[in-house]
mmCIF file of C-alpha atoms in Angstrom:
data_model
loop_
_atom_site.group_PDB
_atom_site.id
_atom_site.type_symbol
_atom_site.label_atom_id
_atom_site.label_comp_id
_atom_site.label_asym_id
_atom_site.label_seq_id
_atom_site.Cartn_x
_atom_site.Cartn_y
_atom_site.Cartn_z
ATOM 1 C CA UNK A 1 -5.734 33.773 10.692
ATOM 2 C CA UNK A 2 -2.914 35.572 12.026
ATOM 3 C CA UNK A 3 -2.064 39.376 11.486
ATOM 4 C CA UNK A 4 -0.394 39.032 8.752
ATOM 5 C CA UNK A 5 -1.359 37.216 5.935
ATOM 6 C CA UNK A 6 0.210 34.963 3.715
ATOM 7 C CA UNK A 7 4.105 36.121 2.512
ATOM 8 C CA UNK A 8 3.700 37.816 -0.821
ATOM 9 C CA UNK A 9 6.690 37.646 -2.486
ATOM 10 C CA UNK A 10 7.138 40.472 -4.889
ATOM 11 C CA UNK A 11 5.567 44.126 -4.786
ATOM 12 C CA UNK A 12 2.506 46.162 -4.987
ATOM 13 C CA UNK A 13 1.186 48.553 -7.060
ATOM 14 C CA UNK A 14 -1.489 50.833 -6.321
ATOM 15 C CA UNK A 15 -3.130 52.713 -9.059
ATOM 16 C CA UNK A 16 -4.634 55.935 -8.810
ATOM 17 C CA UNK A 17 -7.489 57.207 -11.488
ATOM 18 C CA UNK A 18 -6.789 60.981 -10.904
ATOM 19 C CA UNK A 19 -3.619 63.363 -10.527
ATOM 20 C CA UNK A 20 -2.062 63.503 -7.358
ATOM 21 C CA UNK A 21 -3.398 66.943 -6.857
ATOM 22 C CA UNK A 22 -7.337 65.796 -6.824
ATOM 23 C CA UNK A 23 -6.849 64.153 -3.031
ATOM 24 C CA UNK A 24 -9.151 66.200 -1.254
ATOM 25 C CA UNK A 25 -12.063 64.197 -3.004
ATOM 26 C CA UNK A 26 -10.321 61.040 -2.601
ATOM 27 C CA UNK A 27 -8.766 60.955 1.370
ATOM 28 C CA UNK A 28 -10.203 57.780 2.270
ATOM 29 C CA UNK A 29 -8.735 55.654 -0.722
ATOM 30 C CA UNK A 30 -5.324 57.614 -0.034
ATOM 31 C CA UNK A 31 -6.012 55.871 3.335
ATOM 32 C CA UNK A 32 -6.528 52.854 2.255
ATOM 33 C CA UNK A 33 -2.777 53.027 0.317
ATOM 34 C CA UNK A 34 -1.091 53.894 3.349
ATOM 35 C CA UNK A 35 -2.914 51.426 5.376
ATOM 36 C CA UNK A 36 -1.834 48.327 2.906
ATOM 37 C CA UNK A 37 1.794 49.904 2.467
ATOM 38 C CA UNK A 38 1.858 49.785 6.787
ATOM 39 C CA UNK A 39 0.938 46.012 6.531
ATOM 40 C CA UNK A 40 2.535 45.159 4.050
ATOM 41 C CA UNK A 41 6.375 46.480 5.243
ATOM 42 C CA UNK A 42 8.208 44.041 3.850
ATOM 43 C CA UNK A 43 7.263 44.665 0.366
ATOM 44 C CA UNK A 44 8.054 47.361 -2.004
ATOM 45 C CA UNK A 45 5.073 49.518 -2.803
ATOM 46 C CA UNK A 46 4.388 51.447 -5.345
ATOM 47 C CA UNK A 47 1.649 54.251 -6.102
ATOM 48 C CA UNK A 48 0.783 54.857 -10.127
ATOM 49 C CA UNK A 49 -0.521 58.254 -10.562
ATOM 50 C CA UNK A 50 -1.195 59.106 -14.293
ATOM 51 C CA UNK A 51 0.268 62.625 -13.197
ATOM 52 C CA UNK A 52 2.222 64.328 -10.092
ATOM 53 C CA UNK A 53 1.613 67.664 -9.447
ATOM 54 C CA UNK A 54 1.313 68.116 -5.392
ATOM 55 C CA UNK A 55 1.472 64.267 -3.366
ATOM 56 C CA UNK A 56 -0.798 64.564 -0.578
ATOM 57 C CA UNK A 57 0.891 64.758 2.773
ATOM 58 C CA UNK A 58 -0.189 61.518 3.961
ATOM 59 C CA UNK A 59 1.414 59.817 0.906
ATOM 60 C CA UNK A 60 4.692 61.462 1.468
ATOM 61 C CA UNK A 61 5.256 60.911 4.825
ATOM 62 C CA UNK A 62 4.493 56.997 4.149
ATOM 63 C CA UNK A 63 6.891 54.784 2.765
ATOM 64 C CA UNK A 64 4.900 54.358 -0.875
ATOM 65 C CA UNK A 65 7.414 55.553 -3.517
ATOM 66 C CA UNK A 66 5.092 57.113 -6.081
ATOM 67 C CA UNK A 67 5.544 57.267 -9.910
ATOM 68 C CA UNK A 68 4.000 59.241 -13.148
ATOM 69 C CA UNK A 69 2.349 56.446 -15.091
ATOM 70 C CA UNK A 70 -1.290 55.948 -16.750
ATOM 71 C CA UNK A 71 -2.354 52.510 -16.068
ATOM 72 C CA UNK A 72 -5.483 53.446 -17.592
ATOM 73 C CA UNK A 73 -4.476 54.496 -20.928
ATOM 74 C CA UNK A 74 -6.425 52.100 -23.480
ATOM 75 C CA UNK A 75 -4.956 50.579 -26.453
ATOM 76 C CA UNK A 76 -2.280 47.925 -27.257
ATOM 77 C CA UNK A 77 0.669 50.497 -26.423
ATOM 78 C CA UNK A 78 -1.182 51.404 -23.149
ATOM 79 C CA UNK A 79 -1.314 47.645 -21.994
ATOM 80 C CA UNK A 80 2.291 47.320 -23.157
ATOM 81 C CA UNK A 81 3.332 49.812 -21.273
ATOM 82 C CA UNK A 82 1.444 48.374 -18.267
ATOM 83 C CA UNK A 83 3.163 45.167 -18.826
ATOM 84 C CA UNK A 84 6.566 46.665 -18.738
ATOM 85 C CA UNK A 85 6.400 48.409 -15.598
ATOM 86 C CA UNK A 86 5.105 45.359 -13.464
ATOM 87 C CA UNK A 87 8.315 43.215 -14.952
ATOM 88 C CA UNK A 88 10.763 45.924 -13.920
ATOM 89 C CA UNK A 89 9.142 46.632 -10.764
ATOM 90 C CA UNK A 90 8.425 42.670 -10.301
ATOM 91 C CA UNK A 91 4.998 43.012 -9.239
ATOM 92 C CA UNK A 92 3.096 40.436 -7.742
ATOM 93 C CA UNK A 93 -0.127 42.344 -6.473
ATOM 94 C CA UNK A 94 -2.062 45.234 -8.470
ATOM 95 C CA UNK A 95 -4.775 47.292 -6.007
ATOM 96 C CA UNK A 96 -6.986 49.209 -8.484
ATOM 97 C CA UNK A 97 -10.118 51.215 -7.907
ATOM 98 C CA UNK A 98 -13.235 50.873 -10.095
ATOM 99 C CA UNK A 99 -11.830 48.950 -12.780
ATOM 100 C CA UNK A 100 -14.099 45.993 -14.660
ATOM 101 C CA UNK A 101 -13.910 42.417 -12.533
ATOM 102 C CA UNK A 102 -12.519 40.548 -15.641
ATOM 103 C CA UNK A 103 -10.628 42.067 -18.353
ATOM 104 C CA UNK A 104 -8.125 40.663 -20.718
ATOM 105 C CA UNK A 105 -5.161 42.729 -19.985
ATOM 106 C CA UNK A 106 -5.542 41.154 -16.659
ATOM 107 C CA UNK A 107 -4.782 38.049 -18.531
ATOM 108 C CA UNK A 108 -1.428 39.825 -19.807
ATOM 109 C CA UNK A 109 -0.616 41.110 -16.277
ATOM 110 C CA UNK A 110 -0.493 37.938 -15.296
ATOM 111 C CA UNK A 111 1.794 36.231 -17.628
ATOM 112 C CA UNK A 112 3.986 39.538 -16.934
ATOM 113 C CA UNK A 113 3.720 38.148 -13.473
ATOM 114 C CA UNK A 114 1.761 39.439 -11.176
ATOM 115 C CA UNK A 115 -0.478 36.781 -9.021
ATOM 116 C CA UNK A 116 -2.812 38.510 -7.218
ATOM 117 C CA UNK A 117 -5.365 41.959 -8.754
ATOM 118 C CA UNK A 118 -7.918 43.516 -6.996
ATOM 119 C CA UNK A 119 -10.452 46.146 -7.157
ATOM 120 C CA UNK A 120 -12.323 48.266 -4.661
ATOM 121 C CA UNK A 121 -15.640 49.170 -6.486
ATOM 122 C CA UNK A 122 -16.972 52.816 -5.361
ATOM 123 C CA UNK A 123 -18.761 53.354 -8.454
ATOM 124 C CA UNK A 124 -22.674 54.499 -7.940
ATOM 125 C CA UNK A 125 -25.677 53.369 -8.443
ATOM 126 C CA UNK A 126 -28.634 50.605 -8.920
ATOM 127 C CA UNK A 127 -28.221 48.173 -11.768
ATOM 128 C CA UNK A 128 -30.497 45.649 -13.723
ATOM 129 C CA UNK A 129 -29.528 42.043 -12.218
ATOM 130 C CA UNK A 130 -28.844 39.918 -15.489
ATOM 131 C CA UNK A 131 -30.974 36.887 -16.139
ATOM 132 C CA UNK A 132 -31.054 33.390 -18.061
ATOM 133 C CA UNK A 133 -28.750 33.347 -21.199
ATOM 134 C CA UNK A 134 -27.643 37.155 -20.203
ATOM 135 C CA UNK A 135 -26.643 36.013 -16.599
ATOM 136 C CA UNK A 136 -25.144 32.734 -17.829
ATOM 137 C CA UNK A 137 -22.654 34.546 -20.248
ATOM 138 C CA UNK A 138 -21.954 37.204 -17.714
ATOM 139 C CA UNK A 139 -21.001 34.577 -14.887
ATOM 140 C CA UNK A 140 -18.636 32.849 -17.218
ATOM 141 C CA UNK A 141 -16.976 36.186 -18.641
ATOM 142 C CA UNK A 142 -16.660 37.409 -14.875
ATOM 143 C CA UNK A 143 -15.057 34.114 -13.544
ATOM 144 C CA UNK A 144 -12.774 33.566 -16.352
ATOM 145 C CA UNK A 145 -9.333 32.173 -15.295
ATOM 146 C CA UNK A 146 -6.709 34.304 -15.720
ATOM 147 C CA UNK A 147 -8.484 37.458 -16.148
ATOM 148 C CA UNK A 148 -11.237 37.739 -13.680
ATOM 149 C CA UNK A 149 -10.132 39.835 -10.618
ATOM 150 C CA UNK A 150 -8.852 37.361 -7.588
ATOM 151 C CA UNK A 151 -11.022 39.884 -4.962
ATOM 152 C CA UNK A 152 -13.814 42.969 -5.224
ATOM 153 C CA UNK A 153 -13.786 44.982 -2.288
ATOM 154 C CA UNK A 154 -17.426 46.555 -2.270
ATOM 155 C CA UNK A 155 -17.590 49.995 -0.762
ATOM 156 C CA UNK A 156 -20.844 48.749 1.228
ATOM 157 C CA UNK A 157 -23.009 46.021 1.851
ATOM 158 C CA UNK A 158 -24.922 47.307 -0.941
ATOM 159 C CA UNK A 159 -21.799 47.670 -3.452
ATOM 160 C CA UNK A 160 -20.887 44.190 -2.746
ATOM 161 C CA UNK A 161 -24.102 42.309 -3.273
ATOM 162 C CA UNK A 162 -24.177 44.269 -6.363
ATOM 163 C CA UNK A 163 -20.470 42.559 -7.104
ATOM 164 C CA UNK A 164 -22.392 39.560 -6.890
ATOM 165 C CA UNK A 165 -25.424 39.678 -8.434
ATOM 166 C CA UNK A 166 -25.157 42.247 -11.240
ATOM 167 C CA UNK A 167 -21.775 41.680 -11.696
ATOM 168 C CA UNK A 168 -22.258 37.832 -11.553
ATOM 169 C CA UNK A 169 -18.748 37.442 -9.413
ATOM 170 C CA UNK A 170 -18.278 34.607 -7.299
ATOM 171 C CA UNK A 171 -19.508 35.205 -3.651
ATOM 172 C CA UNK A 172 -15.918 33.878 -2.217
ATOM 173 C CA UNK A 173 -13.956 36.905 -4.244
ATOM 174 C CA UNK A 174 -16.401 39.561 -2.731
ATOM 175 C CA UNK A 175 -15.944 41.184 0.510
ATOM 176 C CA UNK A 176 -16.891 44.616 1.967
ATOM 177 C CA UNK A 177 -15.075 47.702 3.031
ATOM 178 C CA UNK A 178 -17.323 49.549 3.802
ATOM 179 C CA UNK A 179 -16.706 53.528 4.182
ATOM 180 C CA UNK A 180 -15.928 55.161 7.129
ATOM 181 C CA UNK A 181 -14.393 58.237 9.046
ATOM 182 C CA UNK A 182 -12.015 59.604 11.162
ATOM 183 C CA UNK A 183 -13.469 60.694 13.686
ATOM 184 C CA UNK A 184 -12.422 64.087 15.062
ATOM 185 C CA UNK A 185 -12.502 66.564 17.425
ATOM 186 C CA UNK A 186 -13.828 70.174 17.867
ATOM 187 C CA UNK A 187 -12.209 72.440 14.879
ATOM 188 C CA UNK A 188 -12.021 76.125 14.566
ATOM 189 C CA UNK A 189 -14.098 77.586 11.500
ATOM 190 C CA UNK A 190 -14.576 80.568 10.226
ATOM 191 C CA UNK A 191 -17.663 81.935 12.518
ATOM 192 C CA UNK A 192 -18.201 84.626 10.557
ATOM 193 C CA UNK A 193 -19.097 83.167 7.647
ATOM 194 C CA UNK A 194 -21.837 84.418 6.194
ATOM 195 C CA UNK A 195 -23.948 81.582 5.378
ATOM 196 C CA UNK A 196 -23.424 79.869 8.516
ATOM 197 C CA UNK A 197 -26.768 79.864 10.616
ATOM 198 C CA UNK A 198 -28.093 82.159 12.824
ATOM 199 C CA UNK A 199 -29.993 82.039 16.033
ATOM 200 C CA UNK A 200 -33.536 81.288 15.055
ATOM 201 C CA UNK A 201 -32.777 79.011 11.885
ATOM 202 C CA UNK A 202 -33.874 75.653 11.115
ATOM 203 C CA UNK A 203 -30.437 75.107 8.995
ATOM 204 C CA UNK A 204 -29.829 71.977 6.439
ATOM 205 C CA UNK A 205 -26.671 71.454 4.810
ATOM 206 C CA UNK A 206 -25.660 69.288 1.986
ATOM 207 C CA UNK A 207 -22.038 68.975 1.527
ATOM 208 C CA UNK A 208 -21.898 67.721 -2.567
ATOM 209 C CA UNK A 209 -20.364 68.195 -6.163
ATOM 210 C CA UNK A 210 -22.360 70.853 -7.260
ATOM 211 C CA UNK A 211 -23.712 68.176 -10.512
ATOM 212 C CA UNK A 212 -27.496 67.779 -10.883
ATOM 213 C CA UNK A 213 -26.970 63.767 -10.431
ATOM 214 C CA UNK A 214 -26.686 65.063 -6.768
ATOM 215 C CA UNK A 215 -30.056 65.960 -6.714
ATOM 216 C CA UNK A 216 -28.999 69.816 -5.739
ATOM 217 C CA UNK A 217 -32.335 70.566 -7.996
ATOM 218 C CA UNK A 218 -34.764 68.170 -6.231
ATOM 219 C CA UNK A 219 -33.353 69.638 -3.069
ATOM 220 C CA UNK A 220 -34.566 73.058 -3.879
ATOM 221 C CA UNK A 221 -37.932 72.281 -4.795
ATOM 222 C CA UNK A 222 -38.111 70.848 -1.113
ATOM 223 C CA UNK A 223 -37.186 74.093 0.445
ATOM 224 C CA UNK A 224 -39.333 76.165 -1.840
ATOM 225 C CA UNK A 225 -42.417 73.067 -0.577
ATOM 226 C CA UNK A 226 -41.320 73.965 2.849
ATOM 227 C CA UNK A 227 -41.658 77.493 2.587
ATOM 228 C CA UNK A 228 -44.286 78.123 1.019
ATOM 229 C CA UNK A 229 -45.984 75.608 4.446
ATOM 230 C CA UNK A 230 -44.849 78.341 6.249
ATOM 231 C CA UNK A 231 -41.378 77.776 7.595
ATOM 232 C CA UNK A 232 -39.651 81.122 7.361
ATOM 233 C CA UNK A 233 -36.746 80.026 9.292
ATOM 234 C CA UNK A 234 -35.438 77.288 6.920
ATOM 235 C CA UNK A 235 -32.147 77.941 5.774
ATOM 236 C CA UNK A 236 -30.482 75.456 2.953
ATOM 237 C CA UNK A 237 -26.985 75.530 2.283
ATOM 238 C CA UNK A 238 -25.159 73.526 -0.611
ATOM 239 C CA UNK A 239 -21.478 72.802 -0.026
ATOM 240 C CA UNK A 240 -19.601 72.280 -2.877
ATOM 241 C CA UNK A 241 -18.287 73.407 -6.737
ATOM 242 C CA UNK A 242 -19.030 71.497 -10.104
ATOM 243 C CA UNK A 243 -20.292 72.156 -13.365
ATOM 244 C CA UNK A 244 -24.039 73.001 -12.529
ATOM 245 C CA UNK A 245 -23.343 74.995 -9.277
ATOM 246 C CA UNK A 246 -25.068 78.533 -11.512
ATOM 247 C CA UNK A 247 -27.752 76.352 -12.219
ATOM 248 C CA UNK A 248 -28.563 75.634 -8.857
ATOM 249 C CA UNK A 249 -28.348 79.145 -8.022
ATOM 250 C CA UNK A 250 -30.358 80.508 -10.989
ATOM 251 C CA UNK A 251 -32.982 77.544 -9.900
ATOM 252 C CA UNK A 252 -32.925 79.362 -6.073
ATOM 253 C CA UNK A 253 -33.538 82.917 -7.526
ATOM 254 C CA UNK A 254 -36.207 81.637 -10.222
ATOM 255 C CA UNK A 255 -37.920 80.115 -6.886
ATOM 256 C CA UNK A 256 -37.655 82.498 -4.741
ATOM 257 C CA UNK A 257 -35.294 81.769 -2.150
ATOM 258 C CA UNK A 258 -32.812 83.820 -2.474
ATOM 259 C CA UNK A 259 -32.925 84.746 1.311
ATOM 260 C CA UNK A 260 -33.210 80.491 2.073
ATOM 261 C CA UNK A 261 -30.482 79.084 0.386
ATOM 262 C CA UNK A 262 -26.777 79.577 0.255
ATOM 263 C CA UNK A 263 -24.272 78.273 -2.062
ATOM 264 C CA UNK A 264 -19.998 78.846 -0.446
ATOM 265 C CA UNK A 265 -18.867 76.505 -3.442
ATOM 266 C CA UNK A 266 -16.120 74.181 -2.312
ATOM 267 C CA UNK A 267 -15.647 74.418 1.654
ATOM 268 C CA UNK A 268 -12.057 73.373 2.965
ATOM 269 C CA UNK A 269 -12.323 71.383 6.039
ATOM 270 C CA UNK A 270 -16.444 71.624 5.295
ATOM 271 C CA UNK A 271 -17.205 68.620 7.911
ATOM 272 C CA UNK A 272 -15.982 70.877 10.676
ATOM 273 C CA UNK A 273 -19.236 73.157 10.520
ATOM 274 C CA UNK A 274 -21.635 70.449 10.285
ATOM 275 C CA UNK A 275 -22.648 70.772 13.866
ATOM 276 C CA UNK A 276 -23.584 74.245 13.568
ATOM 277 C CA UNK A 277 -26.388 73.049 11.304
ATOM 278 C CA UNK A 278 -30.009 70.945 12.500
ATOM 279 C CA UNK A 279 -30.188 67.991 10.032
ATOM 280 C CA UNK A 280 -27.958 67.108 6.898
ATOM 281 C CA UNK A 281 -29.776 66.263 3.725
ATOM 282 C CA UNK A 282 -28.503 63.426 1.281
ATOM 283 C CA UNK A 283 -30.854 64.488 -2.238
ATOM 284 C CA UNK A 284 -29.198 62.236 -4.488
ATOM 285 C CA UNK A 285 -31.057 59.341 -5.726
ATOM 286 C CA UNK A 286 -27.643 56.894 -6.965
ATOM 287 C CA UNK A 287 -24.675 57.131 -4.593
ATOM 288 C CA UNK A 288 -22.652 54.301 -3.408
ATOM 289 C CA UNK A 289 -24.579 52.428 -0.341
ATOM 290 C CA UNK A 290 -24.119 56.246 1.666
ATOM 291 C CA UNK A 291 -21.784 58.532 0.451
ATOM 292 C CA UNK A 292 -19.042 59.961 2.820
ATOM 293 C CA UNK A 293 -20.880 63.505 3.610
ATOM 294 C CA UNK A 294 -23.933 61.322 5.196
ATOM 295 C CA UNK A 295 -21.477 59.740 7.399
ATOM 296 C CA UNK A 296 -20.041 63.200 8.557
ATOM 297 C CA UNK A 297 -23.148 64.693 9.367
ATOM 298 C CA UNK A 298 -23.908 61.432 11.400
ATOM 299 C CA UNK A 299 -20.500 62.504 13.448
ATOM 300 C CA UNK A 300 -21.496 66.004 13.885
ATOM 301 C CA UNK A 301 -24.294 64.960 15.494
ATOM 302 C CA UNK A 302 -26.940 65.809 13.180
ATOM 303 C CA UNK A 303 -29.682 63.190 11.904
ATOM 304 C CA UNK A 304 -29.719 62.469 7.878
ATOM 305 C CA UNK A 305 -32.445 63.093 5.398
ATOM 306 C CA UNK A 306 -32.368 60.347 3.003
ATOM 307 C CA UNK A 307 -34.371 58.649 0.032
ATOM 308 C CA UNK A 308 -35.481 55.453 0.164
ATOM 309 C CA UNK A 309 -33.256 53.838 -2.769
ATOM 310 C CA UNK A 310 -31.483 51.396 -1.203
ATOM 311 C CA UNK A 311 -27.850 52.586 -2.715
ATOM 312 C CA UNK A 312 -28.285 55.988 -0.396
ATOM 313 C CA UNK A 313 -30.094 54.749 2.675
ATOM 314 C CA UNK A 314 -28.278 51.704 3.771
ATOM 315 C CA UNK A 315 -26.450 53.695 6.634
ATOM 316 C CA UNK A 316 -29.283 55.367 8.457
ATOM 317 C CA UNK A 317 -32.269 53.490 10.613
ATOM 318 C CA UNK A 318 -35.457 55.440 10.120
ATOM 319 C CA UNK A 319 -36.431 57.316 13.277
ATOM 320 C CA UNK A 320 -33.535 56.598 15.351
ATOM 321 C CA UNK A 321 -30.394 58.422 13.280
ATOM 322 C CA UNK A 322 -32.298 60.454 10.127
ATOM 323 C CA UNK A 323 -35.639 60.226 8.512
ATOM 324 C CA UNK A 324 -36.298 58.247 4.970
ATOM 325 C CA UNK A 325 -38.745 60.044 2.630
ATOM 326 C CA UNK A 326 -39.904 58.231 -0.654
ATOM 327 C CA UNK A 327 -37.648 58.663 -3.633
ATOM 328 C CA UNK A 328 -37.938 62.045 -5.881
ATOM 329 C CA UNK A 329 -40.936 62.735 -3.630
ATOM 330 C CA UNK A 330 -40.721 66.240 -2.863
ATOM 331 C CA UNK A 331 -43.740 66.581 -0.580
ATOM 332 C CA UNK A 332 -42.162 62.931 1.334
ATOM 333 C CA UNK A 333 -39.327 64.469 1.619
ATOM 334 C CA UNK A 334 -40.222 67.687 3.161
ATOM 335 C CA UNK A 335 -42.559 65.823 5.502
ATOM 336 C CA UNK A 336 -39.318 64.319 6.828
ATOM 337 C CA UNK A 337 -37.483 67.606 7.462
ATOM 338 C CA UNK A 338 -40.849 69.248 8.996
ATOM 339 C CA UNK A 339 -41.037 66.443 11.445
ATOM 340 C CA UNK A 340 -37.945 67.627 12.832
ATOM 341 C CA UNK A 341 -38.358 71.321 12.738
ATOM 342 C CA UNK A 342 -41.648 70.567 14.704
ATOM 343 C CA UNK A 343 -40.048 68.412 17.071
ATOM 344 C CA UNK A 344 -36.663 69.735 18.505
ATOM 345 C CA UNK A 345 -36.086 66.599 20.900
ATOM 346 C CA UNK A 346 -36.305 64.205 18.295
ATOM 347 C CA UNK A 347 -33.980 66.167 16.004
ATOM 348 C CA UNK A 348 -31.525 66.267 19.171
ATOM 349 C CA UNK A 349 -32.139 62.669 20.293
ATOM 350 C CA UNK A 350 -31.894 61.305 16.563
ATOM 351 C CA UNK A 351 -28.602 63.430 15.868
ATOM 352 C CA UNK A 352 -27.202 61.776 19.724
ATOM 353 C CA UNK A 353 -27.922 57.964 18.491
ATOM 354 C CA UNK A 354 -26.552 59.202 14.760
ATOM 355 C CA UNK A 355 -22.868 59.864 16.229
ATOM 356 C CA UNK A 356 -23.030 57.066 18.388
ATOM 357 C CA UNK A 357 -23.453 55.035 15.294
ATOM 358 C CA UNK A 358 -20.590 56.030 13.759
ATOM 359 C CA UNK A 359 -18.507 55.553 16.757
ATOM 360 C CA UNK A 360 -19.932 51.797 16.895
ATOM 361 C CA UNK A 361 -19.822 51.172 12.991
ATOM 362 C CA UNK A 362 -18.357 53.498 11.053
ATOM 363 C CA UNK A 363 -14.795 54.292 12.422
ATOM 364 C CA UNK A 364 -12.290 54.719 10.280
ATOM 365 C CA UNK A 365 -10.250 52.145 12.368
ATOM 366 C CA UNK A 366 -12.956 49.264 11.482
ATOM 367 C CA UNK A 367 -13.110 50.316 7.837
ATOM 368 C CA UNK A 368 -8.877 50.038 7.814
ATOM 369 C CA UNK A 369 -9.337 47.002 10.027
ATOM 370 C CA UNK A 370 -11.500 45.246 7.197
ATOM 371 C CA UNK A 371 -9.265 46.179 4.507
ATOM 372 C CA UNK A 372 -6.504 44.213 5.386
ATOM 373 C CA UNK A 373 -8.672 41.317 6.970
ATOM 374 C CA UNK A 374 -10.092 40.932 2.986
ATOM 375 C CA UNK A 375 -6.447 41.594 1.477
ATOM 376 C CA UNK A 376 -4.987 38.563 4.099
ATOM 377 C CA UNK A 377 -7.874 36.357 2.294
ATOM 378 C CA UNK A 378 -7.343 37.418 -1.023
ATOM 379 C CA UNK A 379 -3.303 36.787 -0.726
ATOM 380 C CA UNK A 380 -3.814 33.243 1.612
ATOM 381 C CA UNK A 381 -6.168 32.290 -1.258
ATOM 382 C CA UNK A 382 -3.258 30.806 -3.345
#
């Protein structure tokens, strides 16, 4: 298949879940908009934010002409209003992000005329595979005619097997995008900083929303396990704001680690002082495959602490780019971060093949690069 796919004839619409303000959480999906507006040139596209407050540069300087709409408000007037807006804007292609594979408005899209829908499934977490009558009904509602998606873009391996065997999709409308980076160079950061590390310090970071499903709790008890084996140089620090960030520091102070742990809130640019750290720590037990932060700490050069649930691990190999302690185990875990604090070459060796990975695997250029290789596929399929 060619570069380009398929002619589409008609427009795109690309839907957005969360004001146009809320970007810095969602830069690679922003990149995936510009990336399908680029290929697709010769087609009108448009970007549905349910409010515009401040567009993110990247959307502005592309040529995506955004517009306030909900596409996710429920109801009969919400679908009506979703029908509207794809006849006046004649769309033939709808890109949404973690919406259901088969739906019945689909079925209305449709006869409004649009040909082609897909959605690019980020959502977290491990899921009970359906079986017998239960997986029977479920493949039929998913494959529906008319209102099942025509593609599922799975954030990861992981995500997309899920697509397929919890969400009972057909194997030919799944493919994976899987996350990635862009890669960059040295930054300047704020040295002074007071929770940055200091000479002497084994330092972990974990860059998170501050909401116990992150496991900032679980993380805590680890460093309070590792201290109290003796390491008085650990020093934890928890990027990030969110509803339960007082929690986590009450949980510190009721522990005792008030001089261990560190808690900035919400970091701008926060990627750009992972090297300045030993290891990065991933304590969430349900993200999607690996979540973004692992990935970054794998291109600062630093190997990952992860559990072993396979929607969290599936980007690091044990003993070559991070560690893999058994899930909620805190003693497993901190086994994992005392192997490196015991052995500095391994930590330096692990954190070396960790970047290289993401150069080999995890470029933003290869994630962008399968994007449009599954959209081609998705459009040639009719």
């Amino acid at each position: 298949m060619s570069a380009k796919s398929k002619t589409l004839e008609g427009n795109v619409l690309l839907v957005a879940n969360w004001p146009s303000d809320v970007g810095y959480a969602w830069w690679l999906m922003e990149s995936y908009w510009v990336a399908i507006s680029k290929h697709l040139s010769s087609n009108k596209v448009l970007l549905a934010y349910p409010q515009i407050n401040k567009v993110p540069s990247e959307i502005q300087s592309s040529a995506i002409d955004c517009l306030p709409h909900n596409f996710k408000r429920g109801g009969v007037i919400g679908l009506i209003r979703n029908c509207r807006l794809i006849r006046r804007h004649h769309i033939k292609l709808i890109y949404l992000t973690d919406y259901p594979l088969s739906s019945i408005s689909y079925f209305f899209y449709r006869i409004s005329g649009v040909k082609f829908i897909i959605t690019h499934d980020h959502t977290p977490g491990i899921r009970c595979v359906p079986q017998g009558l239960k997986k029977a009904v479920k493949t039929l509602f998913a494959n529906l005619p008319l209102m099942s998606v025509d593609g599922a873009f799975g954030a990861t391996l992981f995500v997309t097997e899920r697509l397929q065997n919890t969400g009972c999709l057909k194997k030919d409308k799944c493919f994976t995008v899987q996350n990635g980076i862009e890669i960059k160079g040295d930054e300047s950061i704020n040295k002074a900083a007071a929770w940055l590390p200091k000479e002497g310090d084994f330092a972990i970071v974990t860059a998170a929303r501050a909401n116990r499903y992150k496991g900032g709790l679980f993380a805590l008890r680890v460093i309070k396990c590792l201290k109290d084996r003796g390491m008085s140089n650990v020093k934890y620090v928890f990027c990030g704001d969110g509803p339960h960030l007082d929690d986590f520091k009450n949980f510190a102070a009721e522990l005792g680690l008030q001089e261990h742990c560190f808690f900035p809130g919400r970091v701008e640019d926060v990627s750009s002082y992972f090297s300045h750290f030993s290891i990065g720590f991933q304590p969430s037990n349900g993200e999607v495959g690996y979540s973004l932060s692992i990935l970054e700490y794998m291109a600062a050069g630093l190997p990952v602490i992860v559990p072993n649930n396979p929607s969290v691990c599936g980007a690091t190999k044990h003993n070559c780019s991070g560690r893999i302690y058994k899930d909620r185990d805190v003693e497993s875990a901190a086994n994992q971060i005392e192997f490196y604090a015991k052995d500095t070459a391994a930590c330096n060796k692990h954190g070396q093949f960790a970047r290289e990975e993401i150069f080999k695997r995890y470029a933003l250029v290869k994630t962008h690069e399968a994007l449009i290789k599954s959209l081609n596929a998705v459009i040639s399929s009719k």
